[in-house]
Tab-separated table of C-alpha atoms in Angstrom:
chain	number	residue	atom	x	y	z
A	56	MET	CA	42.246	36.058	93.058
A	57	ILE	CA	44.693	33.288	92.366
A	58	LEU	CA	43.613	29.664	92.490
A	59	SER	CA	46.430	27.204	93.007
A	60	TRP	CA	46.233	23.595	92.067
A	61	GLY	CA	48.807	20.944	92.472
A	62	LEU	CA	49.625	18.815	89.489
A	63	ALA	CA	50.341	15.158	89.846
A	64	ASP	CA	53.448	14.193	87.902
A	65	ASN	CA	51.642	11.568	85.851
A	66	THR	CA	49.141	14.076	84.510
A	67	ALA	CA	51.763	16.310	82.893
A	68	SER	CA	52.163	14.053	79.867
A	69	THR	CA	48.386	13.862	79.390
A	70	PHE	CA	48.134	17.642	79.442
A	71	LYS	CA	51.029	17.948	76.960
A	72	SER	CA	49.447	15.524	74.528
A	73	SER	CA	46.147	17.389	74.891
A	74	SER	CA	47.887	20.682	74.062
A	75	MET	CA	49.662	19.166	71.063
A	76	ALA	CA	46.415	17.665	69.773
A	77	ASN	CA	44.632	20.978	70.066
A	78	THR	CA	47.239	22.851	68.048
A	79	ALA	CA	46.823	20.438	65.149
A	80	HIS	CA	45.387	21.770	61.912
A	81	ILE	CA	41.575	21.854	61.925
A	82	PRO	CA	40.119	20.312	58.755
A	83	THR	CA	37.343	22.697	57.702
A	84	SER	CA	34.275	21.435	55.904
A	85	ASN	CA	30.977	22.820	54.705
A	86	SER	CA	28.970	19.592	54.794
A	87	ALA	CA	30.323	17.459	57.591
A	88	LEU	CA	28.225	14.706	59.106
A	89	ILE	CA	27.051	13.884	62.602
A	90	ALA	CA	27.640	10.217	63.449
A	91	MET	CA	25.715	8.347	66.143
A	92	ILE	CA	26.380	5.310	68.291
A	93	ALA	CA	23.273	5.089	70.424
A	94	ASP	CA	20.102	3.210	71.286
A	95	GLU	CA	17.223	2.826	68.857
A	96	GLU	CA	15.039	5.680	70.144
A	97	THR	CA	17.887	8.176	70.056
A	98	VAL	CA	19.052	7.169	66.580
A	99	VAL	CA	15.519	7.186	65.143
A	100	GLY	CA	14.881	10.591	66.661
A	101	PHE	CA	17.995	12.128	65.141
A	102	LEU	CA	17.318	10.423	61.818
A	103	LEU	CA	13.945	12.187	61.833
A	104	ALA	CA	15.907	15.417	62.253
A	105	GLY	CA	17.725	14.624	58.984
A	106	VAL	CA	21.225	13.573	60.043
A	107	GLY	CA	21.092	10.137	58.432
A	108	ASN	CA	23.563	9.561	55.596
A	109	VAL	CA	24.042	6.452	53.473
A	110	ASP	CA	26.899	6.496	50.973
A	111	LEU	CA	27.223	4.630	47.693
A	112	ARG	CA	28.698	1.630	49.493
A	113	ARG	CA	25.620	1.525	51.738
A	114	LYS	CA	27.711	2.623	54.720
A	115	THR	CA	25.744	4.600	57.286
A	116	ASN	CA	26.821	7.242	59.750
A	117	TYR	CA	25.086	5.530	62.653
A	118	LEU	CA	25.131	2.340	64.687
A	119	ILE	CA	22.031	1.281	66.593
A	120	VAL	CA	23.091	-0.409	69.827
A	121	ASP	CA	20.788	-3.033	71.279
A	122	SER	CA	21.132	-6.119	73.449
A	123	LYS	CA	22.650	-8.089	70.564
A	124	THR	CA	25.347	-5.543	69.709
A	125	THR	CA	28.802	-6.720	70.749
A	126	VAL	CA	31.543	-4.581	72.274
A	127	LYS	CA	33.696	-5.362	69.206
A	128	GLN	CA	31.023	-3.891	66.910
A	129	ILE	CA	30.870	-0.745	69.028
A	130	GLU	CA	34.662	-0.451	69.027
A	131	ASP	CA	34.808	-0.901	65.253
A	132	ALA	CA	32.100	1.709	64.710
A	133	PHE	CA	33.873	4.178	67.029
A	134	LYS	CA	37.188	3.656	65.259
A	135	GLU	CA	35.545	4.003	61.855
A	136	PHE	CA	33.659	7.194	62.710
A	137	THR	CA	36.669	8.838	64.342
A	138	THR	CA	38.867	8.180	61.320
A	139	ARG	CA	36.417	9.235	58.618
A	140	THR	CA	37.195	12.690	57.266
A	141	ASP	CA	33.554	13.547	56.532
A	142	ILE	CA	32.392	13.257	60.158
A	143	ALA	CA	32.720	16.257	62.499
A	144	ILE	CA	30.768	15.158	65.580
A	145	VAL	CA	30.238	11.667	67.004
A	146	LEU	CA	27.306	11.327	69.382
A	147	ILE	CA	27.616	8.357	71.684
A	148	SER	CA	25.247	7.340	74.459
A	149	GLN	CA	27.137	7.506	77.718
A	150	TYR	CA	26.247	3.949	78.722
A	151	VAL	CA	27.676	2.778	75.348
A	152	ALA	CA	30.779	4.912	75.874
A	153	ASN	CA	31.252	3.173	79.237
A	154	MET	CA	31.569	-0.136	77.363
A	155	ILE	CA	34.545	1.231	75.406
A	156	ARG	CA	35.702	3.743	78.040
A	157	PHE	CA	39.406	3.161	77.443
A	158	LEU	CA	39.010	3.895	73.741
A	159	VAL	CA	36.911	7.023	74.337
A	160	ASP	CA	39.217	8.414	77.031
A	161	SER	CA	42.330	7.884	74.950
A	162	TYR	CA	40.848	9.822	72.032
A	163	ASN	CA	42.070	13.433	72.077
A	164	LYS	CA	41.646	14.910	68.585
A	165	PRO	CA	39.584	18.083	68.140
A	166	ILE	CA	37.740	16.663	65.090
A	167	PRO	CA	35.524	14.754	65.185
A	168	ALA	CA	34.281	15.956	68.570
A	169	ILE	CA	33.033	13.119	70.771
A	170	LEU	CA	29.895	14.075	72.703
A	171	GLU	CA	28.525	11.735	75.345
A	172	ILE	CA	24.758	11.997	75.584
A	173	PRO	CA	22.174	10.518	77.937
A	174	SER	CA	19.911	7.685	76.849
A	175	LYS	CA	16.351	6.857	77.756
A	176	ASN	CA	17.265	4.375	80.469
A	177	HIS	CA	20.639	5.803	81.517
A	178	PRO	CA	20.748	9.444	82.609
A	179	TYR	CA	23.877	11.517	82.059
A	180	ASP	CA	26.535	11.195	84.758
A	181	PRO	CA	29.167	13.967	84.716
A	182	ALA	CA	31.552	11.725	86.666
A	183	HIS	CA	31.899	9.470	83.614
A	184	ASP	CA	32.155	12.188	80.956
A	185	SER	CA	35.475	11.871	79.160
A	186	ILE	CA	36.020	15.621	78.818
A	187	LEU	CA	35.160	16.398	82.443
A	188	SER	CA	37.402	13.532	83.593
A	189	ARG	CA	40.253	15.129	81.667
A	190	VAL	CA	39.833	18.506	83.346
A	191	LYS	CA	38.896	17.344	86.840
A	192	HIS	CA	42.582	16.920	87.695
A	193	LEU	CA	42.618	20.677	88.164
A	194	PHE	CA	40.236	20.220	91.093
A	195	ASN	CA	42.272	17.728	93.053
A	196	ALA	CA	41.294	18.604	96.677
A	197	GLU	CA	44.406	16.999	98.187
A	198	SER	CA	46.669	19.086	95.973
A	199	VAL	CA	44.859	22.273	96.940
A	200	ALA	CA	45.170	21.403	100.612
A	201	SER	CA	48.884	20.578	100.305
A	202	THR	CA	49.742	23.880	98.570
A	203	ARG	CA	48.044	25.871	101.313
A	204	HIS	CA	50.206	24.408	104.108
B	6	MET	CA	50.097	64.093	84.026
B	7	VAL	CA	52.820	61.751	82.836
B	8	VAL	CA	51.863	58.131	82.570
B	9	ASP	CA	54.674	55.662	82.928
B	10	HIS	CA	53.996	52.765	80.579
B	11	GLU	CA	57.165	50.825	81.437
B	12	THR	CA	56.299	49.635	84.946
B	13	PRO	CA	53.615	46.915	85.061
B	14	SER	CA	50.215	48.141	86.189
B	15	LEU	CA	49.214	47.108	89.675
B	16	GLU	CA	45.605	46.413	90.470
B	17	ASN	CA	44.955	45.387	94.061
B	18	GLY	CA	48.546	44.181	94.255
B	19	GLN	CA	48.320	42.020	91.111
B	20	THR	CA	50.562	42.174	88.060
B	21	ASP	CA	49.327	42.022	84.475
B	22	LYS	CA	50.502	38.410	84.332
B	23	GLU	CA	48.384	37.456	87.321
B	24	VAL	CA	45.382	39.312	85.911
B	25	GLU	CA	45.770	37.350	82.663
B	26	GLU	CA	46.049	34.076	84.572
B	27	ASN	CA	42.922	34.857	86.540
B	28	ALA	CA	41.115	35.714	83.299
B	29	ASN	CA	42.097	32.301	81.867
B	30	VAL	CA	40.884	30.559	84.999
B	31	LEU	CA	37.580	32.431	84.916
B	32	GLN	CA	37.119	31.628	81.247
B	33	PHE	CA	37.715	27.952	81.972
B	34	MET	CA	35.235	27.946	84.875
B	35	ASP	CA	32.629	29.832	82.824
B	36	SER	CA	32.915	27.475	79.872
B	37	MET	CA	32.670	24.435	82.126
B	38	ASP	CA	29.573	25.852	83.801
B	39	ALA	CA	28.021	26.589	80.402
B	40	TYR	CA	28.903	23.065	79.221
B	41	LEU	CA	27.116	21.471	82.179
B	42	THR	CA	24.108	23.781	81.786
B	43	LEU	CA	23.812	22.857	78.108
B	44	ILE	CA	24.046	19.145	78.920
B	45	HIS	CA	21.215	19.574	81.415
B	46	SER	CA	19.142	21.377	78.768
B	47	LEU	CA	19.906	18.617	76.267
B	48	SER	CA	18.734	15.964	78.727
B	49	SER	CA	15.330	17.593	79.116
B	50	THR	CA	14.955	18.125	75.349
B	51	LEU	CA	15.839	14.500	74.647
B	52	ARG	CA	13.414	13.308	77.337
B	53	ARG	CA	10.650	15.243	75.616
B	54	GLY	CA	11.639	13.758	72.252
B	55	TRP	CA	11.691	10.180	73.581
B	56	LEU	CA	8.286	10.646	75.164
B	57	GLU	CA	6.828	12.021	71.926
B	58	LEU	CA	8.400	9.181	69.950
B	59	ALA	CA	6.952	6.637	72.360
B	60	SER	CA	3.519	8.307	72.042
B	61	ALA	CA	3.784	8.181	68.245
B	62	ARG	CA	4.738	4.519	68.387
B	63	HIS	CA	1.765	3.886	70.678
B	64	SER	CA	-0.717	5.621	68.350
B	65	MET	CA	0.718	4.421	65.020
B	66	GLY	CA	1.749	0.954	66.120
B	67	ALA	CA	5.194	-0.472	66.802
B	68	SER	CA	5.419	-1.934	63.284
B	69	ARG	CA	5.033	1.518	61.718
B	70	VAL	CA	7.708	3.245	63.819
B	71	ASN	CA	10.483	0.736	63.448
B	72	THR	CA	14.126	0.698	62.407
B	73	VAL	CA	13.258	-1.859	59.717
B	74	LEU	CA	11.625	0.987	57.794
B	75	LEU	CA	14.761	3.138	57.756
B	76	ASP	CA	15.980	4.184	54.321
B	77	HIS	CA	19.082	2.163	53.477
B	78	THR	CA	19.370	3.407	49.912
B	79	SER	CA	22.139	5.852	49.152
B	80	HIS	CA	21.156	9.366	50.230
B	81	PRO	CA	22.972	12.379	51.683
B	82	ALA	CA	22.219	13.827	55.094
B	83	ALA	CA	19.723	16.678	54.962
B	84	THR	CA	21.175	18.182	58.131
B	85	SER	CA	24.923	18.678	58.257
B	86	LEU	CA	27.618	20.785	59.869
B	87	LEU	CA	29.801	23.641	58.758
B	88	VAL	CA	33.207	23.330	60.407
B	89	THR	CA	35.512	26.327	60.487
B	90	GLN	CA	38.627	27.340	62.366
B	91	ASP	CA	37.968	29.642	65.283
B	92	GLU	CA	38.373	33.258	64.205
B	93	GLY	CA	40.231	34.281	67.371
B	94	LYS	CA	43.633	32.925	66.459
B	95	VAL	CA	44.856	31.227	63.321
B	96	ASP	CA	46.807	28.574	65.236
B	97	SER	CA	44.325	28.171	68.076
B	98	GLY	CA	43.398	24.644	66.960
B	99	LYS	CA	39.850	25.405	68.043
B	100	PRO	CA	37.124	24.253	65.659
B	101	HIS	CA	33.786	26.033	65.375
B	102	PHE	CA	30.656	24.122	64.391
B	103	THR	CA	27.573	25.569	62.721
B	104	LEU	CA	24.446	23.511	62.164
B	105	CYS	CA	22.947	23.549	58.655
B	106	LYS	CA	19.421	22.210	59.129
B	107	TRP	CA	17.630	20.753	56.136
B	108	ALA	CA	20.331	22.159	53.900
B	109	SER	CA	20.157	19.888	50.840
B	110	SER	CA	21.406	21.181	47.478
B	111	SER	CA	17.913	22.334	46.524
B	112	ASN	CA	17.690	24.400	49.683
B	113	GLU	CA	20.663	26.698	49.118
B	114	ASN	CA	18.258	29.489	48.223
B	115	SER	CA	16.310	28.850	51.399
B	116	LEU	CA	19.501	29.214	53.443
B	117	LEU	CA	20.213	32.527	51.750
B	118	GLY	CA	16.655	33.570	52.488
B	119	GLU	CA	17.087	32.698	56.151
B	120	LYS	CA	20.326	34.708	56.247
B	121	GLN	CA	18.574	37.701	54.724
B	122	SER	CA	15.669	37.511	57.143
B	123	SER	CA	18.040	37.186	60.102
B	124	GLN	CA	20.052	40.194	58.880
B	125	ASP	CA	16.816	42.147	58.571
B	126	LYS	CA	16.055	41.287	62.182
B	127	LEU	CA	19.451	42.648	63.260
B	128	HIS	CA	18.866	45.881	61.338
B	129	PRO	CA	15.191	46.692	61.709
B	130	GLN	CA	13.736	49.233	59.343
B	131	LEU	CA	12.606	52.546	60.813
B	132	ARG	CA	8.881	53.140	60.791
B	133	HIS	CA	7.835	56.068	58.672
B	134	ARG	CA	4.495	57.616	59.428
B	135	GLY	CA	2.453	58.261	56.297
B	136	SER	CA	4.066	55.428	54.402
B	137	THR	CA	2.047	52.658	55.918
B	138	GLU	CA	1.414	51.117	52.508
B	139	LEU	CA	5.146	50.772	51.935
B	140	CYS	CA	5.572	49.203	55.379
B	141	GLU	CA	2.726	46.798	54.718
B	142	GLU	CA	4.234	45.849	51.369
B	143	LYS	CA	7.567	45.263	53.077
B	144	THR	CA	5.909	43.202	55.790
B	145	SER	CA	4.040	41.118	53.271
B	146	SER	CA	7.194	40.587	51.212
B	147	GLU	CA	9.078	39.535	54.367
B	148	ASN	CA	6.276	37.123	55.175
B	149	LYS	CA	6.395	35.795	51.630
B	150	ALA	CA	10.161	35.354	51.913
B	151	SER	CA	9.835	33.504	55.215
B	152	ARG	CA	7.088	31.318	53.733
B	153	GLU	CA	9.321	30.581	50.734
B	154	VAL	CA	12.129	29.695	53.144
B	155	ASP	CA	9.844	27.494	55.243
B	156	ASP	CA	8.356	25.573	52.259
B	157	PRO	CA	11.543	23.726	51.233
B	158	VAL	CA	12.301	23.096	54.900
B	159	GLN	CA	8.802	21.691	55.420
B	160	LYS	CA	9.273	19.546	52.333
B	161	GLU	CA	12.493	18.145	53.741
B	162	ARG	CA	10.815	17.519	57.088
B	163	SER	CA	7.944	15.688	55.360
B	164	LYS	CA	10.421	13.664	53.326
B	165	SER	CA	12.130	12.587	56.495
B	166	LEU	CA	8.819	11.636	58.115
B	167	SER	CA	7.689	9.743	55.011
B	168	MET	CA	9.922	6.788	55.838
B	169	PHE	CA	7.277	5.948	58.440
B	170	GLY	CA	4.356	6.340	56.069
B	171	THR	CA	2.344	9.081	54.390
B	172	LEU	CA	0.024	9.823	57.307
B	173	VAL	CA	1.931	10.113	60.547
B	174	SER	CA	0.907	10.972	64.061
B	175	PRO	CA	1.273	14.606	65.201
B	176	LYS	CA	3.410	13.194	68.013
B	177	LEU	CA	5.934	12.009	65.458
B	178	ARG	CA	6.111	15.531	64.004
B	179	ALA	CA	6.545	16.890	67.515
B	180	ALA	CA	9.330	14.365	68.156
B	181	GLN	CA	11.044	15.524	64.965
B	182	LEU	CA	11.015	19.130	66.191
B	183	SER	CA	12.302	18.094	69.612
B	184	PHE	CA	15.234	16.242	68.103
B	185	GLU	CA	15.949	19.217	65.843
B	186	ALA	CA	16.131	21.371	68.978
B	187	ALA	CA	18.403	18.747	70.554
B	188	LEU	CA	20.721	19.020	67.536
B	189	GLU	CA	21.000	22.771	68.030
B	190	THR	CA	21.902	22.247	71.678
B	191	LEU	CA	24.445	19.594	70.715
B	192	VAL	CA	26.224	21.968	68.349
B	193	GLU	CA	26.369	24.547	71.154
B	194	ILE	CA	27.797	21.845	73.419
B	195	ALA	CA	30.434	20.978	70.814
B	196	ASN	CA	31.495	24.642	70.581
B	197	MET	CA	31.532	25.023	74.369
B	198	ARG	CA	33.616	21.851	74.615
B	199	SER	CA	36.202	23.389	72.280
B	200	GLU	CA	36.264	26.578	74.364
B	201	MET	CA	36.616	24.639	77.586
B	202	LEU	CA	39.507	22.554	76.287
B	203	CYS	CA	41.234	25.644	74.907
B	204	ALA	CA	40.877	27.474	78.247
B	205	PHE	CA	42.014	24.320	80.061
B	206	ASP	CA	45.179	24.195	77.946
B	207	GLN	CA	45.865	27.872	78.683
B	208	VAL	CA	45.555	27.303	82.443
B	209	ASN	CA	47.734	24.197	82.255
B	210	MET	CA	50.484	25.943	80.358
B	211	LYS	CA	50.629	28.620	83.059
B	212	LEU	CA	50.676	26.040	85.838
B	213	GLU	CA	53.402	24.013	84.159
B	214	GLY	CA	55.425	27.171	83.658
B	215	ARG	CA	55.079	28.002	87.346
B	216	LYS	CA	56.060	24.461	88.286
B	217	ASP	CA	59.183	24.696	86.087
B	218	GLU	CA	60.131	28.007	87.759
B	219	LYS	CA	60.056	26.316	91.170
């Protein structure tokens, strides 16, 4: 069984950068944090599960997003969490990720891992998932059809 | 019978290279399927947690289950992650995440206890007839060990709940357990994500190589 896909020329560079990012050294840690950028219910729930961390400078590993939270605040939190060395996973509600979609899609490091999660009022949509968007190029129907003819 | 190892093996007309490529493709498809299944499982676990949290808020009052009550004093996370490099290949660039629930510094012994009890489950002791007393002693000591492991964990759970008051609704405790389960699923999702991206890179490298050959 051999599945053939056609590759669009403009995707080659994306794949190369993905490969290069994945061969980067993995910083190992025995007490890495889980950061959250999500709505109040989700953050409170995970704080109950013990993931909340407040450092000596009163900086937290979470941002509660509500109607008053600006896109700039979300962007700043995302940039901060993805550059901190003590964070291994960033949970972000998918509807929040959609507000900063360009930033999320352009992120390609293995650590911290960005996981898009559903929220109470916005169910998960695989079409918007950053990781699935990256790999869906392999399932380009037009390319499959063109290679068969 | 002389086996010729020099010519590539043919299986249904396929070379070893094609078999390897198909294996990479299958691994990618499997990991993507597992990723989507885990996301679906996470959605239902989170829905349960939100419902329980809403019920707790309803019974305790909105002012008692509120973000204003969150602890903003300096404190470490009770639940954290262990991040290691994947054991398959040194240069694979694939991280592996392990969840350490309620693993504060005072709970290191409890983690060791959990390891021991899980190892005992993998290697069950044989039952010896006529030594029931010994078996009972072992069983009671295992129970004692699991109770000792659970006590610090329960203490940490209670500490986490205490930010919403001393007496909390059973729904809030249930919500806590649901979100703990969601964390476990999330760590599985993170590991499956790494596998999927690794398999994706393998498939891409082969496709790019084939494109260059043309």
